[in-house]
PDB file of C-alpha atoms in Angstrom:
ATOM      1  CA  MET A  23     104.355 -49.203 112.614  1.00 59.00           C
ATOM      2  CA  GLY A  24     101.634 -49.567 114.620  1.00 81.00           C
ATOM      3  CA  HIS A  25      98.440 -47.704 115.930  1.00 94.00           C
ATOM      4  CA  PRO A  26      95.864 -48.905 118.479  1.00 97.00           C
ATOM      5  CA  ASN A  27      92.206 -50.261 117.872  1.00 97.00           C
ATOM      6  CA  PHE A  28      91.260 -49.042 121.198  1.00 98.00           C
ATOM      7  CA  VAL A  29      90.718 -46.219 122.901  1.00 98.00           C
ATOM      8  CA  CYS A  30      90.046 -45.370 126.687  1.00 98.00           C
ATOM      9  CA  ILE A  31      88.885 -41.168 126.847  1.00 98.00           C
ATOM     10  CA  GLY A  32      88.099 -41.031 129.875  1.00 93.00           C
ATOM     11  CA  ALA A  33      86.643 -39.114 131.957  1.00 95.00           C
ATOM     12  CA  GLN A  34      89.454 -37.677 134.789  1.00 90.00           C
ATOM     13  CA  LYS A  35      88.861 -39.132 138.250  1.00 91.00           C
ATOM     14  CA  ALA A  36      86.588 -42.244 136.055  1.00 94.00           C
ATOM     15  CA  GLY A  37      88.504 -45.610 137.345  1.00 95.00           C
ATOM     16  CA  THR A  38      91.283 -45.356 133.875  1.00 96.00           C
ATOM     17  CA  THR A  39      93.783 -46.417 136.577  1.00 95.00           C
ATOM     18  CA  TRP A  40      91.691 -48.767 137.581  1.00 96.00           C
ATOM     19  CA  LEU A  41      90.786 -50.499 133.608  1.00 97.00           C
ATOM     20  CA  HIS A  42      93.960 -50.167 133.333  1.00 97.00           C
ATOM     21  CA  ALA A  43      95.857 -51.529 135.799  1.00 96.00           C
ATOM     22  CA  MET A  44      92.823 -54.595 134.722  1.00 97.00           C
ATOM     23  CA  LEU A  45      93.287 -55.205 130.638  1.00 98.00           C
ATOM     24  CA  GLU A  46      96.826 -55.121 131.495  1.00 97.00           C
ATOM     25  CA  GLN A  47      96.629 -58.406 133.137  1.00 98.00           C
ATOM     26  CA  HIS A  48      95.111 -59.461 129.521  1.00 98.00           C
ATOM     27  CA  PRO A  49      97.579 -61.625 127.666  1.00 97.00           C
ATOM     28  CA  GLY A  50      96.253 -60.490 124.577  1.00 98.00           C
ATOM     29  CA  VAL A  51      95.872 -56.677 125.333  1.00 98.00           C
ATOM     30  CA  TYR A  52      98.651 -54.001 124.845  1.00 97.00           C
ATOM     31  CA  LEU A  53      98.289 -50.831 126.220  1.00 97.00           C
ATOM     32  CA  GLY A  54     102.342 -48.432 125.448  1.00 95.00           C
ATOM     33  CA  PRO A  55     104.700 -48.904 127.637  1.00 94.00           C
ATOM     34  CA  PHE A  56     102.868 -45.985 129.853  1.00 94.00           C
ATOM     35  CA  LYS A  57      99.068 -44.186 131.087  1.00 95.00           C
ATOM     36  CA  GLU A  58      98.075 -41.397 129.196  1.00 97.00           C
ATOM     37  CA  ALA A  59     100.406 -41.358 125.969  1.00 97.00           C
ATOM     38  CA  GLN A  60      98.813 -37.490 126.752  1.00 98.00           C
ATOM     39  CA  PHE A  61      99.393 -37.678 122.023  1.00 98.00           C
ATOM     40  CA  PHE A  62      96.586 -35.978 120.206  1.00 98.00           C
ATOM     41  CA  ASN A  63      96.409 -33.647 122.920  1.00 98.00           C
ATOM     42  CA  HIS A  64      99.683 -32.230 122.908  1.00 98.00           C
ATOM     43  CA  LYS A  65      98.383 -31.676 119.044  1.00 97.00           C
ATOM     44  CA  HIS A  66      95.476 -30.214 119.358  1.00 98.00           C
ATOM     45  CA  LEU A  67      94.760 -28.941 123.220  1.00 96.00           C
ATOM     46  CA  PRO A  68      97.540 -26.063 123.455  1.00 96.00           C
ATOM     47  CA  GLU A  69      97.006 -25.229 127.133  1.00 94.00           C
ATOM     48  CA  ASP A  70      98.099 -28.751 127.887  1.00 95.00           C
ATOM     49  CA  ARG A  71     101.780 -28.477 126.140  1.00 96.00           C
ATOM     50  CA  LYS A  72     102.210 -26.936 129.505  1.00 95.00           C
ATOM     51  CA  TRP A  73     103.183 -30.258 130.423  1.00 95.00           C
ATOM     52  CA  THR A  74     102.417 -32.891 128.258  1.00 97.00           C
ATOM     53  CA  LYS A  75     106.226 -33.955 127.075  1.00 96.00           C
ATOM     54  CA  TRP A  76     107.199 -33.469 131.276  1.00 96.00           C
ATOM     55  CA  HIS A  77     104.664 -35.759 131.843  1.00 96.00           C
ATOM     56  CA  VAL A  78     105.836 -38.363 129.061  1.00 96.00           C
ATOM     57  CA  LYS A  79     109.702 -37.740 130.382  1.00 96.00           C
ATOM     58  CA  MET A  80     108.642 -39.075 134.275  1.00 96.00           C
ATOM     59  CA  ALA A  81     106.875 -41.943 132.638  1.00 95.00           C
ATOM     60  CA  VAL A  82     110.077 -43.504 130.789  1.00 94.00           C
ATOM     61  CA  ARG A  83     111.922 -42.222 133.987  1.00 95.00           C
ATOM     62  CA  LYS A  84     109.867 -44.314 135.824  1.00 94.00           C
ATOM     63  CA  GLY A  85     109.580 -46.957 133.236  1.00 92.00           C
ATOM     64  CA  ILE A  86     113.603 -47.182 133.310  1.00 93.00           C
ATOM     65  CA  GLN A  87     113.064 -47.678 137.211  1.00 94.00           C
ATOM     66  CA  ALA A  88     110.973 -50.396 137.226  1.00 90.00           C
ATOM     67  CA  HIS A  89     112.460 -52.701 134.703  1.00 88.00           C
ATOM     68  CA  LEU A  90     116.397 -52.067 136.472  1.00 90.00           C
ATOM     69  CA  LYS A  91     114.833 -53.294 139.684  1.00 90.00           C
ATOM     70  CA  GLN A  92     112.878 -56.321 137.974  1.00 89.00           C
ATOM     71  CA  GLN A  93     116.017 -57.849 135.808  1.00 86.00           C
ATOM     72  CA  LYS A  94     118.843 -59.055 137.337  1.00 84.00           C
ATOM     73  CA  VAL A  95     120.693 -58.425 133.954  1.00 85.00           C
ATOM     74  CA  PRO A  96     119.637 -54.613 131.849  1.00 87.00           C
ATOM     75  CA  ASN A  97     118.223 -55.785 128.219  1.00 88.00           C
ATOM     76  CA  TYR A  98     119.722 -53.292 126.709  1.00 88.00           C
ATOM     77  CA  ALA A  99     117.685 -52.922 123.864  1.00 86.00           C
ATOM     78  CA  ILE A 100     114.805 -52.558 126.163  1.00 88.00           C
ATOM     79  CA  LEU A 101     116.261 -49.741 127.794  1.00 90.00           C
ATOM     80  CA  ARG A 102     117.585 -48.290 123.936  1.00 91.00           C
ATOM     81  CA  ARG A 103     113.935 -48.356 123.771  1.00 90.00           C
ATOM     82  CA  TRP A 104     112.751 -46.439 126.151  1.00 91.00           C
ATOM     83  CA  VAL A 105     115.744 -43.107 126.337  1.00 91.00           C
ATOM     84  CA  SER A 106     114.357 -43.531 122.698  1.00 93.00           C
ATOM     85  CA  LEU A 107     110.940 -42.251 124.268  1.00 94.00           C
ATOM     86  CA  MET A 108     112.215 -39.220 125.135  1.00 93.00           C
ATOM     87  CA  ASP A 109     114.437 -37.641 122.452  1.00 94.00           C
ATOM     88  CA  PRO A 110     112.710 -34.192 122.045  1.00 92.00           C
ATOM     89  CA  LYS A 111     112.863 -34.839 118.217  1.00 93.00           C
ATOM     90  CA  THR A 112     110.780 -37.022 118.033  1.00 95.00           C
ATOM     91  CA  MET A 113     108.851 -37.226 121.619  1.00 97.00           C
ATOM     92  CA  LEU A 114     104.753 -36.148 120.494  1.00 97.00           C
ATOM     93  CA  THR A 115     105.450 -36.327 117.259  1.00 96.00           C
ATOM     94  CA  ASP A 116     103.114 -38.665 114.727  1.00 95.00           C
ATOM     95  CA  ALA A 117     106.523 -41.911 114.341  1.00 94.00           C
ATOM     96  CA  TRP A 118     106.705 -41.077 118.718  1.00 96.00           C
ATOM     97  CA  TYR A 119     103.060 -42.109 118.585  1.00 97.00           C
ATOM     98  CA  SER A 120     103.182 -44.990 116.611  1.00 95.00           C
ATOM     99  CA  LEU A 121     106.408 -46.428 118.445  1.00 93.00           C
ATOM    100  CA  LEU A 122     104.449 -47.108 121.125  1.00 95.00           C
ATOM    101  CA  TYR A 123     102.631 -49.410 119.783  1.00 95.00           C
ATOM    102  CA  SER A 124     105.038 -51.136 118.159  1.00 92.00           C
ATOM    103  CA  PRO A 125     106.851 -52.854 119.558  1.00 90.00           C
ATOM    104  CA  PRO A 126     108.089 -57.626 119.670  1.00 89.00           C
ATOM    105  CA  ASN A 127     106.097 -58.066 122.309  1.00 90.00           C
ATOM    106  CA  ALA A 128     102.462 -55.955 120.188  1.00 94.00           C
ATOM    107  CA  LYS A 129     102.265 -57.382 117.721  1.00 93.00           C
ATOM    108  CA  GLY A 130      99.037 -59.527 117.722  1.00 94.00           C
ATOM    109  CA  LYS A 131      96.504 -57.868 120.753  1.00 97.00           C
ATOM    110  CA  ALA A 132      94.043 -55.229 121.077  1.00 98.00           C
ATOM    111  CA  LEU A 133      96.177 -52.319 120.886  1.00 98.00           C
ATOM    112  CA  GLY A 134      95.173 -49.234 123.346  1.00 98.00           C
ATOM    113  CA  ASP A 135      95.267 -45.690 123.994  1.00 98.00           C
ATOM    114  CA  ILE A 136      94.538 -44.460 128.162  1.00 98.00           C
ATOM    115  CA  THR A 137      93.914 -40.944 127.958  1.00 98.00           C
ATOM    116  CA  PRO A 138      91.995 -39.483 129.838  1.00 96.00           C
ATOM    117  CA  SER A 139      92.420 -35.289 128.661  1.00 95.00           C
ATOM    118  CA  TYR A 140      91.189 -36.863 124.889  1.00 98.00           C
ATOM    119  CA  CYS A 141      88.155 -36.450 126.036  1.00 97.00           C
ATOM    120  CA  SER A 142      87.662 -32.998 126.184  1.00 96.00           C
ATOM    121  CA  LEU A 143      88.744 -32.777 122.054  1.00 97.00           C
ATOM    122  CA  PRO A 144      88.541 -30.434 119.713  1.00 98.00           C
ATOM    123  CA  PRO A 145      86.237 -32.235 116.856  1.00 98.00           C
ATOM    124  CA  GLU A 146      88.668 -31.114 114.651  1.00 98.00           C
ATOM    125  CA  GLY A 147      91.355 -33.910 117.129  1.00 98.00           C
ATOM    126  CA  ILE A 148      88.429 -36.090 116.964  1.00 98.00           C
ATOM    127  CA  GLU A 149      88.696 -37.179 113.239  1.00 98.00           C
ATOM    128  CA  ASP A 150      91.586 -36.908 113.757  1.00 98.00           C
ATOM    129  CA  LEU A 151      92.336 -39.832 115.971  1.00 98.00           C
ATOM    130  CA  LYS A 152      89.495 -41.827 114.436  1.00 98.00           C
ATOM    131  CA  ARG A 153      92.107 -40.893 111.486  1.00 97.00           C
ATOM    132  CA  HIS A 154      94.997 -41.603 113.343  1.00 96.00           C
ATOM    133  CA  CYS A 155      93.862 -44.723 114.092  1.00 97.00           C
ATOM    134  CA  ASP A 156      91.742 -45.565 111.918  1.00 96.00           C
ATOM    135  CA  THR A 157      87.920 -46.050 113.631  1.00 96.00           C
ATOM    136  CA  PRO A 158      89.314 -47.720 117.279  1.00 98.00           C
ATOM    137  CA  LYS A 159      86.187 -48.278 119.577  1.00 98.00           C
ATOM    138  CA  ILE A 160      86.032 -46.109 122.150  1.00 98.00           C
ATOM    139  CA  ILE A 161      86.101 -46.377 125.688  1.00 98.00           C
ATOM    140  CA  PHE A 162      84.024 -43.519 127.877  1.00 98.00           C
ATOM    141  CA  ILE A 163      83.603 -43.930 130.669  1.00 98.00           C
ATOM    142  CA  ILE A 164      80.892 -41.790 133.198  1.00 98.00           C
ATOM    143  CA  ARG A 165      81.232 -40.554 136.214  1.00 97.00           C
ATOM    144  CA  ASP A 166      78.207 -37.927 138.076  1.00 96.00           C
ATOM    145  CA  PRO A 167      79.006 -33.901 137.454  1.00 95.00           C
ATOM    146  CA  PHE A 168      79.582 -33.044 140.985  1.00 93.00           C
ATOM    147  CA  ASP A 169      81.483 -35.926 142.508  1.00 93.00           C
ATOM    148  CA  ARG A 170      84.483 -36.207 139.713  1.00 93.00           C
ATOM    149  CA  ALA A 171      84.801 -32.385 140.114  1.00 89.00           C
ATOM    150  CA  ALA A 172      85.547 -32.504 143.603  1.00 88.00           C
ATOM    151  CA  SER A 173      87.528 -35.903 143.563  1.00 88.00           C
ATOM    152  CA  GLN A 174      89.981 -33.416 140.581  1.00 86.00           C
ATOM    153  CA  LEU A 175      90.109 -30.799 143.082  1.00 83.00           C
ATOM    154  CA  ARG A 176      91.795 -32.917 145.222  1.00 83.00           C
ATOM    155  CA  MET A 177      93.983 -34.322 143.166  1.00 81.00           C
ATOM    156  CA  VAL A 178      94.971 -30.314 142.621  1.00 77.00           C
ATOM    157  CA  VAL A 179      95.012 -29.466 146.046  1.00 75.00           C
ATOM    158  CA  SER A 180      97.250 -32.825 146.759  1.00 71.00           C
ATOM    159  CA  ARG A 181      99.860 -32.126 143.776  1.00 67.00           C
ATOM    160  CA  HIS A 182      99.893 -28.409 143.580  1.00 58.00           C
ATOM    161  CA  ASP A 183      98.617 -26.705 146.581  1.00 55.00           C
ATOM    162  CA  LYS A 184      99.620 -28.349 150.008  1.00 55.00           C
ATOM    163  CA  GLY A 185      99.836 -24.669 152.239  1.00 55.00           C
ATOM    164  CA  PHE A 186      95.753 -24.235 151.155  1.00 52.00           C
ATOM    165  CA  LYS A 187      94.674 -25.835 154.118  1.00 54.00           C
ATOM    166  CA  LEU A 188      96.463 -22.928 155.598  1.00 41.00           C
ATOM    167  CA  ARG A 189      94.613 -20.230 153.407  1.00 51.00           C
ATOM    168  CA  ARG A 190      91.348 -22.555 153.170  1.00 61.00           C
ATOM    169  CA  ASP A 191      91.460 -19.928 149.768  1.00 75.00           C
ATOM    170  CA  TRP A 192      88.531 -22.185 148.103  1.00 76.00           C
ATOM    171  CA  GLU A 193      86.516 -19.862 145.688  1.00 76.00           C
ATOM    172  CA  SER A 194      90.266 -19.671 144.389  1.00 77.00           C
ATOM    173  CA  LEU A 195      92.045 -23.008 143.648  1.00 77.00           C
ATOM    174  CA  ILE A 196      87.585 -23.663 141.616  1.00 79.00           C
ATOM    175  CA  ASP A 197      88.380 -20.708 140.182  1.00 76.00           C
ATOM    176  CA  ARG A 198      92.258 -22.046 139.156  1.00 73.00           C
ATOM    177  CA  THR A 199      90.740 -25.402 138.514  1.00 74.00           C
ATOM    178  CA  PRO A 200      89.465 -26.303 134.709  1.00 76.00           C
ATOM    179  CA  ILE A 201      86.854 -28.548 135.832  1.00 74.00           C
ATOM    180  CA  GLU A 202      84.646 -27.958 133.070  1.00 75.00           C
ATOM    181  CA  SER A 203      87.102 -28.832 130.427  1.00 78.00           C
ATOM    182  CA  ARG A 204      87.961 -32.226 131.383  1.00 83.00           C
ATOM    183  CA  GLY A 205      84.152 -32.464 133.036  1.00 90.00           C
ATOM    184  CA  ASP A 206      81.694 -31.062 130.706  1.00 94.00           C
ATOM    185  CA  TYR A 207      80.076 -34.245 129.524  1.00 96.00           C
ATOM    186  CA  LYS A 208      76.790 -31.873 127.026  1.00 96.00           C
ATOM    187  CA  THR A 209      79.481 -30.591 124.857  1.00 96.00           C
ATOM    188  CA  PHE A 210      81.927 -33.647 124.622  1.00 97.00           C
ATOM    189  CA  VAL A 211      79.549 -36.174 124.903  1.00 98.00           C
ATOM    190  CA  PRO A 212      76.895 -34.797 120.544  1.00 98.00           C
ATOM    191  CA  ARG A 213      81.420 -34.069 119.974  1.00 98.00           C
ATOM    192  CA  TRP A 214      81.967 -38.299 120.487  1.00 98.00           C
ATOM    193  CA  ASP A 215      78.643 -39.282 119.301  1.00 98.00           C
ATOM    194  CA  ALA A 216      79.179 -37.780 116.156  1.00 98.00           C
ATOM    195  CA  ALA A 217      81.699 -38.541 115.258  1.00 98.00           C
ATOM    196  CA  PHE A 218      81.117 -42.734 115.370  1.00 98.00           C
ATOM    197  CA  ALA A 219      79.216 -45.215 114.589  1.00 98.00           C
ATOM    198  CA  GLU A 220      76.657 -46.492 118.297  1.00 97.00           C
ATOM    199  CA  ASP A 221      78.789 -49.500 118.133  1.00 98.00           C
ATOM    200  CA  ASP A 222      81.798 -48.313 117.771  1.00 98.00           C
ATOM    201  CA  LEU A 223      81.130 -46.701 121.061  1.00 98.00           C
ATOM    202  CA  LEU A 224      80.728 -48.069 124.854  1.00 98.00           C
ATOM    203  CA  TYR A 225      80.053 -45.317 127.345  1.00 98.00           C
ATOM    204  CA  ILE A 226      79.865 -47.233 131.528  1.00 98.00           C
ATOM    205  CA  PRO A 227      78.626 -44.781 134.052  1.00 98.00           C
ATOM    206  CA  TYR A 228      81.371 -45.355 136.836  1.00 97.00           C
ATOM    207  CA  GLY A 229      79.363 -47.506 139.467  1.00 97.00           C
ATOM    208  CA  ASP A 230      79.530 -50.470 137.732  1.00 98.00           C
ATOM    209  CA  LEU A 231      83.690 -50.259 137.661  1.00 96.00           C
ATOM    210  CA  GLN A 232      82.749 -50.957 141.736  1.00 93.00           C
ATOM    211  CA  ASN A 233      80.027 -52.645 141.849  1.00 96.00           C
ATOM    212  CA  ARG A 234      80.103 -54.838 138.668  1.00 96.00           C
ATOM    213  CA  PRO A 235      83.905 -54.846 137.459  1.00 97.00           C
ATOM    214  CA  ARG A 236      83.119 -58.498 136.346  1.00 97.00           C
ATOM    215  CA  ASP A 237      80.457 -57.157 134.251  1.00 98.00           C
ATOM    216  CA  VAL A 238      82.098 -53.478 132.631  1.00 98.00           C
ATOM    217  CA  LEU A 239      85.452 -56.590 131.894  1.00 98.00           C
ATOM    218  CA  ALA A 240      83.210 -58.793 129.800  1.00 98.00           C
ATOM    219  CA  ARG A 241      81.650 -55.411 128.200  1.00 98.00           C
ATOM    220  CA  ILE A 242      85.104 -54.530 127.729  1.00 98.00           C
ATOM    221  CA  GLU A 243      86.211 -56.976 126.002  1.00 98.00           C
ATOM    222  CA  ARG A 244      83.529 -57.615 123.629  1.00 98.00           C
ATOM    223  CA  HIS A 245      83.833 -54.592 122.121  1.00 98.00           C
ATOM    224  CA  ILE A 246      87.261 -54.369 121.446  1.00 98.00           C
ATOM    225  CA  GLY A 247      87.258 -57.829 120.735  1.00 98.00           C
ATOM    226  CA  VAL A 248      89.262 -60.612 122.806  1.00 98.00           C
ATOM    227  CA  SER A 249      88.360 -63.512 124.787  1.00 98.00           C
ATOM    228  CA  PRO A 250      87.283 -63.027 128.062  1.00 98.00           C
ATOM    229  CA  HIS A 251      89.858 -62.857 130.933  1.00 98.00           C
ATOM    230  CA  GLU A 252      90.019 -64.041 134.955  1.00 96.00           C
ATOM    231  CA  TYR A 253      90.933 -61.039 136.331  1.00 97.00           C
ATOM    232  CA  SER A 254      92.707 -59.881 139.938  1.00 95.00           C
ATOM    233  CA  GLY A 255      92.531 -57.247 142.790  1.00 91.00           C
ATOM    234  CA  LEU A 256      88.622 -56.713 141.121  1.00 91.00           C
ATOM    235  CA  SER A 257      88.157 -54.817 144.128  1.00 83.00           C
ATOM    236  CA  GLU A 258      91.608 -52.742 145.382  1.00 78.00           C
ATOM    237  CA  ARG A 259      92.106 -49.467 144.567  1.00 72.00           C
ATOM    238  CA  VAL A 260      94.291 -48.994 141.940  1.00 68.00           C
ATOM    239  CA  HIS A 261      94.444 -45.151 142.492  1.00 63.00           C
ATOM    240  CA  SER A 262      93.405 -43.197 145.677  1.00 60.00           C
ATOM    241  CA  THR A 263      93.113 -39.348 145.776  1.00 61.00           C
ATOM    242  CA  THR A 264      93.806 -37.419 149.351  1.00 62.00           C
ATOM    243  CA  ARG A 265      90.599 -36.878 151.755  1.00 70.00           C
ATOM    244  CA  VAL A 266      90.462 -32.946 152.079  1.00 74.00           C
ATOM    245  CA  ARG A 267      86.769 -31.907 152.987  1.00 77.00           C
ATOM    246  CA  ILE A 268      84.883 -29.506 150.652  1.00 81.00           C
ATOM    247  CA  PRO A 269      83.618 -27.390 153.069  1.00 78.00           C
ATOM    248  CA  GLY A 270      79.585 -26.016 151.955  1.00 82.00           C
ATOM    249  CA  LYS A 271      79.862 -23.059 150.004  1.00 82.00           C
ATOM    250  CA  ALA A 272      83.406 -24.412 147.868  1.00 81.00           C
ATOM    251  CA  ARG A 273      80.344 -27.555 147.533  1.00 87.00           C
ATOM    252  CA  ARG A 274      77.983 -24.132 146.233  1.00 90.00           C
ATOM    253  CA  LEU A 275      80.192 -22.704 144.494  1.00 85.00           C
ATOM    254  CA  LEU A 276      81.488 -26.101 142.447  1.00 86.00           C
ATOM    255  CA  GLU A 277      77.159 -27.266 141.874  1.00 90.00           C
ATOM    256  CA  ALA A 278      77.057 -24.441 140.061  1.00 86.00           C
ATOM    257  CA  ARG A 279      80.375 -25.013 137.548  1.00 84.00           C
ATOM    258  CA  VAL A 280      78.356 -28.416 136.634  1.00 89.00           C
ATOM    259  CA  GLU A 281      75.290 -26.967 136.381  1.00 89.00           C
ATOM    260  CA  GLY A 282      73.226 -27.743 133.650  1.00 93.00           C
ATOM    261  CA  GLN A 283      75.702 -31.568 133.277  1.00 95.00           C
ATOM    262  CA  ARG A 284      73.088 -33.830 135.088  1.00 95.00           C
ATOM    263  CA  ASP A 285      70.337 -32.326 132.961  1.00 95.00           C
ATOM    264  CA  TYR A 286      72.348 -33.405 130.219  1.00 97.00           C
ATOM    265  CA  LEU A 287      73.226 -37.110 131.481  1.00 97.00           C
ATOM    266  CA  LEU A 288      69.664 -37.828 132.314  1.00 97.00           C
ATOM    267  CA  SER A 289      68.429 -36.733 128.540  1.00 98.00           C
ATOM    268  CA  ARG A 290      71.447 -38.832 125.886  1.00 98.00           C
ATOM    269  CA  PHE A 291      71.824 -41.741 128.728  1.00 98.00           C
ATOM    270  CA  GLY A 292      68.380 -41.847 130.743  1.00 98.00           C
ATOM    271  CA  GLN A 293      67.823 -42.366 135.180  1.00 98.00           C
ATOM    272  CA  ASP A 294      69.164 -46.686 135.553  1.00 98.00           C
ATOM    273  CA  PHE A 295      72.799 -44.655 133.998  1.00 98.00           C
ATOM    274  CA  VAL A 296      72.615 -41.647 135.750  1.00 97.00           C
ATOM    275  CA  SER A 297      71.669 -43.694 139.492  1.00 97.00           C
ATOM    276  CA  ARG A 298      74.466 -45.852 138.347  1.00 98.00           C
ATOM    277  CA  THR A 299      77.370 -42.921 137.413  1.00 97.00           C
TER     278      THR A 299
END
């Protein structure tokens, strides 16, 4: 049974969908049947269990639909494997997670799990991930705290609050949005630093994905131990959040929610790194 040997833990709204699209092109990398396995957060973050099984079901259904659309003659062995991932008796168990990384086409490849929610795992969750995956290489993309939070807020508006534009209740929306649970770098980064050796951690400033994409991918290739590859679509936006103007008062409220995060990033990574987030 397989397990990932590298894990990208986020951050949320920091380019992980782009990274997934790029690494999917690499012949020596296998990323599982879908992005965001949600396995370790399901085990260790009880609040996430409200939606993790739904996420898996939606991802599997999309995978089945894509297979049926792409193949003139369906491969029923592959379809049975997809369907097995939705079995409520085994979904999100240890055996289920291993099954994600055990298909024939994964053999001999670097196996990766890209799930932004993992960044907020508690220490016992990080230790479980480390043990389960046999000390994998970790990738953590760091985005400017306010920009990341604003993007998360826009995502909430676009996904869950279609009538929001009429109400303009920004304070209530900000209170209902789990900003800290995905962007509390000054809590999360020390946890990962404490659990992994420096050589096993790769921190990447978000701005480098746009300004230095080839360099970012070369650094990741070296980090996870795969050969160089020529990627296509480096500058294409893979996922775009709905543009919603956040007014001044709401911006100040949001800034207050991320207060102290930039100071921590400066102390941990330095000015050059932070200027590229």
